[in-house]
Coordinates of C-alpha atoms and ligand atoms in Angstrom, one line a residue:
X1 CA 12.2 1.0 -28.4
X2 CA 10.1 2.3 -25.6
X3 CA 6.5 1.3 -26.2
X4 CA 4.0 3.6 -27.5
X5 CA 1.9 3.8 -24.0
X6 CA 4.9 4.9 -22.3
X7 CA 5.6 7.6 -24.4
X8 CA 2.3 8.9 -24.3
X9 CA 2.5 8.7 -20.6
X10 CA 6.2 10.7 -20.7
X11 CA 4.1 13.5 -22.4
X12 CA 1.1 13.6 -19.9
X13 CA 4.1 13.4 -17.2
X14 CA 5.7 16.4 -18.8
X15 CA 3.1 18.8 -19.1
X16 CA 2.1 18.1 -15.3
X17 CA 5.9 19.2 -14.2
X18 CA 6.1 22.2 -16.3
X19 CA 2.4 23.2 -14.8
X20 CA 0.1 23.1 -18.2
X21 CA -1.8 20.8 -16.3
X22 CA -2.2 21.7 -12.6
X23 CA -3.3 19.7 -9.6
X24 CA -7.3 19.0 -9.7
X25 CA -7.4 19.1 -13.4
X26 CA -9.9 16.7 -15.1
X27 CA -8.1 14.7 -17.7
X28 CA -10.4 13.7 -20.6
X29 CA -11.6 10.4 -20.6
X30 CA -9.7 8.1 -21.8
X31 CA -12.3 7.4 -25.1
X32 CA -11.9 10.9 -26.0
X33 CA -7.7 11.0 -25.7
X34 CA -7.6 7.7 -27.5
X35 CA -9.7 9.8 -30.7
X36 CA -7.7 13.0 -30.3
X37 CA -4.3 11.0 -30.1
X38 CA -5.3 8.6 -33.1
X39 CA -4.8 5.6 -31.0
X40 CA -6.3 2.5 -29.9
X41 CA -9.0 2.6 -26.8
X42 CA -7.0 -0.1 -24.9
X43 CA -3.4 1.8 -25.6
X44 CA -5.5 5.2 -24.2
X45 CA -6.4 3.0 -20.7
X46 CA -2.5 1.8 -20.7
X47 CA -1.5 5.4 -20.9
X48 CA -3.8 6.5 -18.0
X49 CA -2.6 3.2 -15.5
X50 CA 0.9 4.2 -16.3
X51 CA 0.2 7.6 -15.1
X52 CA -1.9 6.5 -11.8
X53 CA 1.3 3.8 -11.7
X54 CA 3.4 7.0 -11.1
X55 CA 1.3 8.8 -8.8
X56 CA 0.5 11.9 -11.1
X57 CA -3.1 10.8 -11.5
X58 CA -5.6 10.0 -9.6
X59 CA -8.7 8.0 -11.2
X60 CA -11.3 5.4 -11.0
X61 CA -13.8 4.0 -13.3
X62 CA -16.4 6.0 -14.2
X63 CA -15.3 8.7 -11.8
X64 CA -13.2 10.9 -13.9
X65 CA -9.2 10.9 -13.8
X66 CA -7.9 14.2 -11.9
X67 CA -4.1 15.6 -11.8
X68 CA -3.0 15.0 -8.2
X69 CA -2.8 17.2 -5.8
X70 CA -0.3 15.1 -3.5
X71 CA 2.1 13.6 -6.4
X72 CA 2.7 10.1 -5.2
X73 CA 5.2 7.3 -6.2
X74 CA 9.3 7.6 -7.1
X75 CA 11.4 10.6 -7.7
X76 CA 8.2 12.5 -6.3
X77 CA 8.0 14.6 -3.1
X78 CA 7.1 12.3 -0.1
X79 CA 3.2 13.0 0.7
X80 CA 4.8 13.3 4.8
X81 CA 2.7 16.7 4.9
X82 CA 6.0 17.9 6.9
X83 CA 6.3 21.3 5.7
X84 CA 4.1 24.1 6.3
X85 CA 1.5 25.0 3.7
X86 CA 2.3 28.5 1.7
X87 CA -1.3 28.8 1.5
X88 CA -2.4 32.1 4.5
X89 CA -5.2 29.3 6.2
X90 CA -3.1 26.0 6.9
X91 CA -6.0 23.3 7.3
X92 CA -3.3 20.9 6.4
X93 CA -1.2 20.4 9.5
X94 CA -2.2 20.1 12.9
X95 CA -0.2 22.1 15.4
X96 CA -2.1 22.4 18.9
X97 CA -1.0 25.1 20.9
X98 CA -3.5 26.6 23.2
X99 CA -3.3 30.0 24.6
X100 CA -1.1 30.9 27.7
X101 CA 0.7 27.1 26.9
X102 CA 4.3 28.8 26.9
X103 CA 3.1 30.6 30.2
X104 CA 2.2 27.0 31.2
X105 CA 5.9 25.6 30.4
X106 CA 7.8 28.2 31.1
X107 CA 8.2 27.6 34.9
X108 CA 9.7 24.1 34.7
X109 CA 12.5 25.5 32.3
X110 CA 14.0 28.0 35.2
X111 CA 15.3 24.5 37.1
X112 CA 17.0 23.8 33.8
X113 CA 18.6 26.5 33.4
X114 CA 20.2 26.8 36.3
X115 CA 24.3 25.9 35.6
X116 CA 24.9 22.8 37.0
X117 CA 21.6 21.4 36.0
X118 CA 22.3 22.7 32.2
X119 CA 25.5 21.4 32.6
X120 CA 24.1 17.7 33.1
X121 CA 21.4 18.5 30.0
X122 CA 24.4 19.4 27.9
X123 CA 25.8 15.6 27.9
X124 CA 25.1 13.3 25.2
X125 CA 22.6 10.7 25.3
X126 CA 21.7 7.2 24.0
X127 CA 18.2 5.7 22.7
X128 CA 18.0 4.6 26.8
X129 CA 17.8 8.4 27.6
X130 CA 18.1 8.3 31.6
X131 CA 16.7 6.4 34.9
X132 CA 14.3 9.3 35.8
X133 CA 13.3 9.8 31.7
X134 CA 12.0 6.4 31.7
X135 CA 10.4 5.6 34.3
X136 CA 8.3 9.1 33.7
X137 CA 7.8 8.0 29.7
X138 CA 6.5 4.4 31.0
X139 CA 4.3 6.1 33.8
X140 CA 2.8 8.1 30.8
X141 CA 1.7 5.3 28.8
X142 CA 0.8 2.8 32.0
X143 CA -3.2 2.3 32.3
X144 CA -5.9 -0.6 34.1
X145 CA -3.4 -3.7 34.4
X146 CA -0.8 -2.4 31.7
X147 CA 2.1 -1.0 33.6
X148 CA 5.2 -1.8 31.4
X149 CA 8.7 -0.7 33.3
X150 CA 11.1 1.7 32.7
X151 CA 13.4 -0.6 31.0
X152 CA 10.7 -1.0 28.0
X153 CA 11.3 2.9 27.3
X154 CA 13.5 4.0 24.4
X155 CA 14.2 7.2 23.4
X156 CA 13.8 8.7 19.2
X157 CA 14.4 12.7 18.1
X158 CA 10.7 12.5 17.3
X159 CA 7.9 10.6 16.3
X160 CA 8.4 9.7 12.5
X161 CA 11.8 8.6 13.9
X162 CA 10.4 6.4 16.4
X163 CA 8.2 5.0 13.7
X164 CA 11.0 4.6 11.0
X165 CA 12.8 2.7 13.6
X166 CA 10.2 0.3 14.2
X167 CA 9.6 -0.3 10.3
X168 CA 13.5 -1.2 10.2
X169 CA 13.8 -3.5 13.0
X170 CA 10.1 -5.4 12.3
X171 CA 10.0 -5.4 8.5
X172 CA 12.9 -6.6 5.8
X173 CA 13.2 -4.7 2.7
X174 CA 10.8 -5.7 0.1
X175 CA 8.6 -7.4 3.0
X176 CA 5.0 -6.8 3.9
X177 CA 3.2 -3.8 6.3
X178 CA -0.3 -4.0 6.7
X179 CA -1.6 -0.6 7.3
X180 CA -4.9 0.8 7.3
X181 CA -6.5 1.5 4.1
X182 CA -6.6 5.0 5.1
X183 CA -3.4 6.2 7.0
X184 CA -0.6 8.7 8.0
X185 CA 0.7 9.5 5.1
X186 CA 4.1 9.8 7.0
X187 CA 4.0 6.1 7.1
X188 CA 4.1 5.9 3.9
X189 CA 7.0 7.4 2.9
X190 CA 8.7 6.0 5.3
X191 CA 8.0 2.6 4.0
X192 CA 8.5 3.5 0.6
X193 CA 12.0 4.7 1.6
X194 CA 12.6 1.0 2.9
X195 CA 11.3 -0.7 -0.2
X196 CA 8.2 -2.0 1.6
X197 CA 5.1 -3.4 0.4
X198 CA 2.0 -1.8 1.9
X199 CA -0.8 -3.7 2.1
X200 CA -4.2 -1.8 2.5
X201 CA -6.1 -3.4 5.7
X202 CA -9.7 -3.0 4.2
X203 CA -11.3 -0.8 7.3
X204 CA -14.7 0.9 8.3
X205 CA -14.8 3.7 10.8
X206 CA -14.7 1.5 13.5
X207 CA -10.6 0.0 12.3
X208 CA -9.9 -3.1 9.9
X209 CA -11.5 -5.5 9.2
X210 CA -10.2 -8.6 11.2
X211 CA -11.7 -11.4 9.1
X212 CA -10.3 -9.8 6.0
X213 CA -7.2 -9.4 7.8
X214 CA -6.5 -12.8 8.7
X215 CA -7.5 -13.8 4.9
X216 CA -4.9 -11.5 3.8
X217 CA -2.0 -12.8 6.1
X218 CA -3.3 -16.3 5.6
X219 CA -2.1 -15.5 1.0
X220 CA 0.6 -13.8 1.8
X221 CA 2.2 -13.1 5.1
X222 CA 2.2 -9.7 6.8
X223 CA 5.4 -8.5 8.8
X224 CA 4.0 -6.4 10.8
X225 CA 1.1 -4.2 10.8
X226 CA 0.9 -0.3 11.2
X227 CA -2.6 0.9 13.2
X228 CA -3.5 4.0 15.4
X229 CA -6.4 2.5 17.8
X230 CA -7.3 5.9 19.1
X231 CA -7.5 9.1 17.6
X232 CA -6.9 8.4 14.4
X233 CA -5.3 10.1 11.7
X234 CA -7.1 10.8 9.3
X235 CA -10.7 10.0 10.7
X236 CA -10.3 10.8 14.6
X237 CA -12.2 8.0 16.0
X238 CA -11.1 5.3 17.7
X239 CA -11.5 1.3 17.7
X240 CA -14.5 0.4 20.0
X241 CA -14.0 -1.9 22.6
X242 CA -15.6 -4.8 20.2
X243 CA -13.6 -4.4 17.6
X244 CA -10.3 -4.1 19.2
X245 CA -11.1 -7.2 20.9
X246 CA -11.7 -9.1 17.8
X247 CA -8.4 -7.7 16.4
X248 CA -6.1 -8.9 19.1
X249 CA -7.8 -12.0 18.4
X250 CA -6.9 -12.0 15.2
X251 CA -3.3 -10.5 15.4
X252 CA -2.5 -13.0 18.3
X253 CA -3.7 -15.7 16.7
X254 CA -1.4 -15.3 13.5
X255 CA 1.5 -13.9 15.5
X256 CA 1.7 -10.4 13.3
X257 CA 4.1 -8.0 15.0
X258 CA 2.2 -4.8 16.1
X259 CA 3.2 -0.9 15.5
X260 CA 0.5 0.8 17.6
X261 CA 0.8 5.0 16.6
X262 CA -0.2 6.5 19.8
X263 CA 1.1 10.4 18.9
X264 CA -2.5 11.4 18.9
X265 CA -3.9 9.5 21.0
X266 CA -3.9 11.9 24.2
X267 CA -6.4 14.2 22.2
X268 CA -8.8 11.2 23.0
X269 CA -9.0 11.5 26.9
X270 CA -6.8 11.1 29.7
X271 CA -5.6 7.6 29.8
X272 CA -7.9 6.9 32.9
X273 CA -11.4 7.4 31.0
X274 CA -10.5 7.0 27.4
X275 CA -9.6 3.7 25.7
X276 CA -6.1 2.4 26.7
X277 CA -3.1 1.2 24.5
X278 CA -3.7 -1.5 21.9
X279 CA -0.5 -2.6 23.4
X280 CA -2.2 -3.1 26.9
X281 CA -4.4 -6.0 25.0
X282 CA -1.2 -8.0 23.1
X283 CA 2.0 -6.3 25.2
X284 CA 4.0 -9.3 24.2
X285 CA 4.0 -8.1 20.2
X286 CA 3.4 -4.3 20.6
X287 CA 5.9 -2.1 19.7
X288 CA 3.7 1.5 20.8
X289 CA 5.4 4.9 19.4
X290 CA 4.2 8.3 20.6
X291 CA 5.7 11.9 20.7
X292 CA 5.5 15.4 22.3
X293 CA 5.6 17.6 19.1
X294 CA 1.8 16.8 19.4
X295 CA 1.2 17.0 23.0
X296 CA 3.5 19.8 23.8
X297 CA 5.1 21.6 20.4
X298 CA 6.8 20.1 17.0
X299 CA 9.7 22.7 18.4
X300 CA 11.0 20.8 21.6
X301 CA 9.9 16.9 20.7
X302 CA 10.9 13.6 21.7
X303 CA 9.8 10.5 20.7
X304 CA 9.5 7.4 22.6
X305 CA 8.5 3.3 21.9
X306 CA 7.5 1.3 24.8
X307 CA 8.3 -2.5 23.5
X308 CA 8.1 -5.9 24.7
X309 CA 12.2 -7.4 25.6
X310 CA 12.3 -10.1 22.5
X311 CA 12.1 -6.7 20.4
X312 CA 14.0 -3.9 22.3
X313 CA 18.0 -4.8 21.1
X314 CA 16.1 -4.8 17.3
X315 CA 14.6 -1.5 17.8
X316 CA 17.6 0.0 19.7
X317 CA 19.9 -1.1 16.9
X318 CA 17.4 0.6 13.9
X319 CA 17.5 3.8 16.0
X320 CA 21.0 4.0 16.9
X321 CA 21.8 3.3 12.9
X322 CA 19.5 5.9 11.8
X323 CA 21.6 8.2 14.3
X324 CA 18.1 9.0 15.4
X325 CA 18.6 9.8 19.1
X326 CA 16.6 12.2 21.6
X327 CA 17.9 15.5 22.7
X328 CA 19.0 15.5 26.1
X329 CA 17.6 19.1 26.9
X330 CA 14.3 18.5 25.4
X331 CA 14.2 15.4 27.4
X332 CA 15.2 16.7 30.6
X333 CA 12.3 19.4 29.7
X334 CA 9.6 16.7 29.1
X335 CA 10.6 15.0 32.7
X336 CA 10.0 17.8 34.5
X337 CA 6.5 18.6 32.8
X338 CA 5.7 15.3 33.2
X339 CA 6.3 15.1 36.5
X340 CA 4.8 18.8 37.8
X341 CA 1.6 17.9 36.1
X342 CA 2.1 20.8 33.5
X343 CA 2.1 18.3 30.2
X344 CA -1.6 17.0 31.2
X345 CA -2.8 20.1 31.7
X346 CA -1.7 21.3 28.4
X347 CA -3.3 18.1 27.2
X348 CA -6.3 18.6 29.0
X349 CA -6.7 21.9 27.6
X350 CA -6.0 20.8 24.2
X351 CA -8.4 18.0 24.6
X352 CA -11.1 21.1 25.4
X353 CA -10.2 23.2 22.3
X354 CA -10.2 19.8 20.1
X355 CA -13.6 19.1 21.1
X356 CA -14.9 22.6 20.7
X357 CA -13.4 23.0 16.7
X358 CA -14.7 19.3 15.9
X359 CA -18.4 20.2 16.8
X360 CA -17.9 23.7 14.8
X361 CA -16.7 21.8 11.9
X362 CA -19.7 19.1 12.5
X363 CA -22.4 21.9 12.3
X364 CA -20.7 23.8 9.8
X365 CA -19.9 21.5 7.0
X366 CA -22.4 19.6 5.3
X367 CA -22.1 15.9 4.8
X368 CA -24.3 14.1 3.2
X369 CA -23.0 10.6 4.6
X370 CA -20.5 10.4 7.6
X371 CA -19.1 6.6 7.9
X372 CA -19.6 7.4 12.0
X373 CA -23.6 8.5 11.6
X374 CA -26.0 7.4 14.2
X375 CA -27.7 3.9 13.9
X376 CA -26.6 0.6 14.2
X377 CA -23.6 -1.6 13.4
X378 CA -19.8 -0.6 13.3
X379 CA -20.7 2.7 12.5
X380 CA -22.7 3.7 15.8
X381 CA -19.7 1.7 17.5
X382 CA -17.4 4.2 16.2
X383 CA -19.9 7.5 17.2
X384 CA -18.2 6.9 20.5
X385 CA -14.5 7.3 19.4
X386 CA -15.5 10.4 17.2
X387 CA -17.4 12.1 20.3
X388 CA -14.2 11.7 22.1
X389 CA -12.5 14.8 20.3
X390 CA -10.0 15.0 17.3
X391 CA -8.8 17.3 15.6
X392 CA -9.2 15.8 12.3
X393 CA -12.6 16.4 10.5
X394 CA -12.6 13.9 7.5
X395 CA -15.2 15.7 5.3
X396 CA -16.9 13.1 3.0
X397 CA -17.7 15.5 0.0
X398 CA -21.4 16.2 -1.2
X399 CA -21.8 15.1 -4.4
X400 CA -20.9 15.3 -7.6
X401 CA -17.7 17.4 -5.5
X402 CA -14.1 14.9 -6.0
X403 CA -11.3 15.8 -3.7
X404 CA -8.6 17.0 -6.1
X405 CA -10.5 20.1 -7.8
X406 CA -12.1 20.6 -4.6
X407 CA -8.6 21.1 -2.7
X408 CA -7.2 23.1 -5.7
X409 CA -10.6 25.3 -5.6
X410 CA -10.1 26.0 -1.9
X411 CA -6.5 26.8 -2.4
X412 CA -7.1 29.6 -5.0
X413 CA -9.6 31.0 -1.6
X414 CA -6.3 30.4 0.3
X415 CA -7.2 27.7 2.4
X416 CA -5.3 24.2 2.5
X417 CA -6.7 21.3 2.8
X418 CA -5.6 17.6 2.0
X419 CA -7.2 15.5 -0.3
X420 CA -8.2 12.1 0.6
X421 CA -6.3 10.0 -1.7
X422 CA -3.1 11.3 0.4
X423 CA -4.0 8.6 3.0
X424 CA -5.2 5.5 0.8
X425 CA -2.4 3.3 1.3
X426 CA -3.6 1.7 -2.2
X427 CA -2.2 4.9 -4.9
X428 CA -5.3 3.9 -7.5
X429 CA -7.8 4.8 -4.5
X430 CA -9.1 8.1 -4.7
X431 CA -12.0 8.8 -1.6
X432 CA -14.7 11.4 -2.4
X433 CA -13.4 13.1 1.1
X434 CA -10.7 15.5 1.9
X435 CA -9.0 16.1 5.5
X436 CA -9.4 19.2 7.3
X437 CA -6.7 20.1 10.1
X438 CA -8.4 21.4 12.7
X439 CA -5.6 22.6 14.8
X440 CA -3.5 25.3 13.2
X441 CA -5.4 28.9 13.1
X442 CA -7.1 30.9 15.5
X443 CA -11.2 29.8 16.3
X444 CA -12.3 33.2 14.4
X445 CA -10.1 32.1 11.5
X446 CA -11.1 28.9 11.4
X447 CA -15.1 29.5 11.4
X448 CA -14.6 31.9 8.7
X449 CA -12.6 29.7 6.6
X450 CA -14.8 26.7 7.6
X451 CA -18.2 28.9 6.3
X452 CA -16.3 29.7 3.5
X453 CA -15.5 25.8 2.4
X454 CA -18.9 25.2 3.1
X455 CA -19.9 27.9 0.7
X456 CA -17.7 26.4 -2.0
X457 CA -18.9 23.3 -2.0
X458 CA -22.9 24.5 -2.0
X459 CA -21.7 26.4 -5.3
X460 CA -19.4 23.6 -6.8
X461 CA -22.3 21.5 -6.2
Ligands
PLP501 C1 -0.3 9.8 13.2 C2 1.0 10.5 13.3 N1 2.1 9.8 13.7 C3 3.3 10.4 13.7 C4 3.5 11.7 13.5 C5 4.8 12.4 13.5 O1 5.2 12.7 14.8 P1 6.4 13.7 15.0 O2 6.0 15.1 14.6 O3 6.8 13.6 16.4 O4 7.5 13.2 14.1 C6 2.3 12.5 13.1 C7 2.5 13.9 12.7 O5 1.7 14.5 12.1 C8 1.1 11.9 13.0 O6 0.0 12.5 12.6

C-alpha cells in the first residue's frame, strides 16, 4: 500500500495542478498541517520533502515553504525559460536588439540574395559548416596567445544545441556535471533529459570555490564541469583574474573536462580589453560553446564549439545524432557580418545599452546586500566583472521579501520576473533573490516597471 506520507503528498500535488494553490503560496508550517491532518510531526516533515523532492515546493528551515513558481523535477515543464512570458513586461528573457540593428544587418543580406550565391546557401551542411565559416567562427573567439584554428570549429542550430552536445559527448548517463550552484537553468534540463547528476559547485560572486571543488571530485568524481567565466547568467559578473587562475589550477590538476558557456560573454567587452576564454588558460580540456541568438537575434542563430582534437569526433558524433546541425543561410549570414565588421558593432552597441540598464537597475532597486559590494575579498574582486556590463540584475530581496510571492506579486502588476531558485542547481535551495532580465522592453518601459518593483517591495516589506 502506498505509505501514508506519499498520499498526503499526492493531495498537496493535486491541489497545486488544479490551481487551489498557486505559485508563491505559503504552505503552513509543517507543525500546524501535521495538527490539522491528525498526524505525526515527523510524517508532516516527510510530506513536505516529498513535495520539494518533486519540485512543487520550495522550502527551507525556518524560512517558510512556498508553491513554486518554476515547477521543477519529472513530468514537470523544463525551467529552460524558452518561451516568452504572457505577462505585457517580459523581465524574464533577455533578447538584445538595439535600435536601427536590422538597418545594421540588412546590407550584408543583398550579397546573399543574389541567385547564384543563394543557390550555394541553399545546400545542405554538416556540423563542419564551411572553410570560410570556420576560420571566421575561430577568428571570433581567438584572443592574447589563444588562437585555436579553423579546424577546432563545429557548427550546432543554436546554443542549447551546442551545449546538449557537449553534455552527450563528455558525460555518460547517470554520471556527474559540476555546475555552478547558481546556473542557466537551460543546463539543467538538458542534463536532466540525459539522466545526469548535477552537482552544485559551492560559488561566491567571484565563481566556485576551487578548494571545495577539488574536495568534491576528490569523493566522487566529476565528468565534466559546466561554468560561464564571463558574463554570467544569472549574476553578470565575471571570474577575476585570481580566481580563474586558481581554477585552472584546480581543474588541470584533476583532469575535469571543461564546458566553458561563452553565449554572453560578448556583453562583457570586446575580446581585446575584457577577460579572455577560460579555454585560452586550459585549451587542451575546453570544450567553449557560444551562439548568435544573443549577439545578433534568437531569429537567425548558429551555434558554435571551439574544442581541443582528443574531443572533436566525440562532439561531432553527439551533434550529428541529435540531428542538431547549423543552417546554411544563417551561417553564410553570420560570415559575412563577421567579416564586414557589422556583428561587433551590433555588439558594441549592445554592450553600451547593457551598461546603461544595469546602472538604472543599480540605482533604482534597493538592495540591502549585493554579494559584489565594495570592500575587500572575493567580493571587491568580482566589482570588476559586474562593472563590465550585463544584462542580468540579480536582485538580492530586502527582507523579510522571499522570491516566490515576490514573483507572483509582480506578475499580478504584469511584470515577469524569475525567481532565484530557478538557477540553484541543488532543487531544496531557495535564494532570497530573483533575476531581472534586463534586455527585452523599451528604456521608458523598463524604468517604469523597474520604479514600480521597487515600490512593491518597499510595501511588501
Ligand atoms: C547562459 C546561456 N547559455 C545558452 C543559452 C542558449 O543559447 P541559444 O539561444 O543560442 O540556444 C542561453 C539563452 O538564454 C543562455 O543564457
Amino acid at each position: 500500500m502506498r505509505a501514508d506520507y506519499l498520499r498526503l503528498a499526492d493531495e498537496v500535488a493535486a491541489r497545486i495542478a488544479d490551481g487551489t494553490l498557486r505559485p508563491g503560496d505559503r504552505l503552513p508550517t509543517q507543525r500546524a498541517y501535521a495538527r490539522r491532518r491528525g498526524i505525526a510531526p515527523s510524517t508532516a516533515t516527510r510530506v513536505y520533502r516529498e513535495l520539494v523532492r518533486r519540485g512543487l515546493v520550495a522550502g527551507e528551515v525556518g524560512r517558510g515553504s512556498f508553491v513554486r513558481a518554476d515547477p521543477q523535477g519529472p513530468g514537470r515543464p523544463a525551467t529552460a525559460l524558452a518561451e516568452p512570458s504572457a505577462a505585457p513586461v517580459d523581465l524574464e528573457l533577455n533578447h538584445p536588439v538595439v535600435p536601427g540593428q536590422a538597418d545594421l544587418l540588412a546590407p550584408a543580406l543583398h550579397g546573399l540574395l543574389r541567385p547564384d550565391a543563394l543557390a550555394d546557401a541553399l545546400r545542405p551542411i554538416g556540423v563542419a559548416g564551411t572553410e570560410i565559416a570556420r576560420a571566421r567562427f575561430a577568428g571570433l573567439v581567438a584572443c592574447g596567445g589563444w588562437t585555436p584554428g579553423p579546424e577546432a570549429v563545429l557548427f550546432a542550430g543554436n546554443g542549447r544545441q551546442a551545449i546538449a552536445a557537449a553534455l552527450t559527448a563528455l558525460v555518460p548517463p547517470g554520471g556527474r556535471l559540476g555546475v555552478e550552484a547558481l546556473t542557466y537553468p537551460g543546463v539543467k534540463s538538458l542534463a536532466r533529459a540525459r539522466g545526469l547528476n548535477l552537482v552544485a559547485l559551492p560559488m561566491d560572486a567571484a565563481g566556485p570555490d576551487p578548494a571545495a571543488l577539488a574536495a568534491i571530485h576528490a569523493a566522487a568524481p566529476l565528468h565534466a564541469v559546466y561554468v560561464q567565466p564571463r558574463a554570467h547568467n544569472p549574476l553578470g559578473v565575471c571570474w577575476p583574474a585570481a580566481r580563474r587562475a586558481r581554477l585552472a589550477q584546480v581543474l588541470a590538476a584533476c583532469a575535469i573536462p571543461v564546458i566553458e558557456d561563452a553565449v554572453w560573454s560578448f556583453i562583457a567587452g570586446p575580446e581585446a580589453d575584457a577577460p579572455g576564454p577560460f579555454a585560452a588558460l586550459l585549451p587542451g580540456q575546453t570544450v567553449l560553446v557560444d551562439s548568435m541568438s544573443k549577439r545578433l537575434a534568437p531569429g537567425l542563430t548558429v551555434g558554435h564549439l571551439v574544442a581541443p582534437e582528443p574531443m572533436r569526433p566525440a562532439l561531432a558524433e553527439a551533434l550529428r545524432g541529435a540531428g542538431a546541425l547549423p543552417g546554411r543561410v544563417p551561417l553564410e549570414a553570420m560570415v559575412r557580418w563577421i567579416g564586414d565588421g557589422t556583428l561587433e558593432r551590433v555588439c558594441a552597441d549592445k554592450r553600451a545599452d547593457a551598461l546603461a540598464r544595469l546602472r538604472l537597475a543599480h540605482t533604482m532597486l534597493p538592495a540591502p546586500r549585493r554579494p559584489w559590494a565594495r570592500g575587500s575579498g572575493p567580493e571587491a574582486e568580482a566589482e570588476a566583472g559586474i562593472e563590465q556590463g550585463s544584462y542580468f540584475f540579480w536582485w538580492e530581496l530586502p527582507e523579510p521579501l522571499r522570491a516566490e510571492p515576490f514573483v507572483a506579486a509582480a506578475l499580478e502588476h504584469g511584470i515577469a520576473v524569475t525567481p532565484g531558485s530557478a538557477f540553484a542547481a541543488d532543487p531544496r535551495s531557495t535564494p532570497r533573490a530573483v533575476r531581472i532580465a534586463l534586455a527585452s522592453p523599451p528604456p521608458d518601459v523598463l524604468e517604469r516597471s523597474l520604479a514600480r518593483l521597487a515600490e512593491l517591495a518597499r510595501s511588501a516589506g
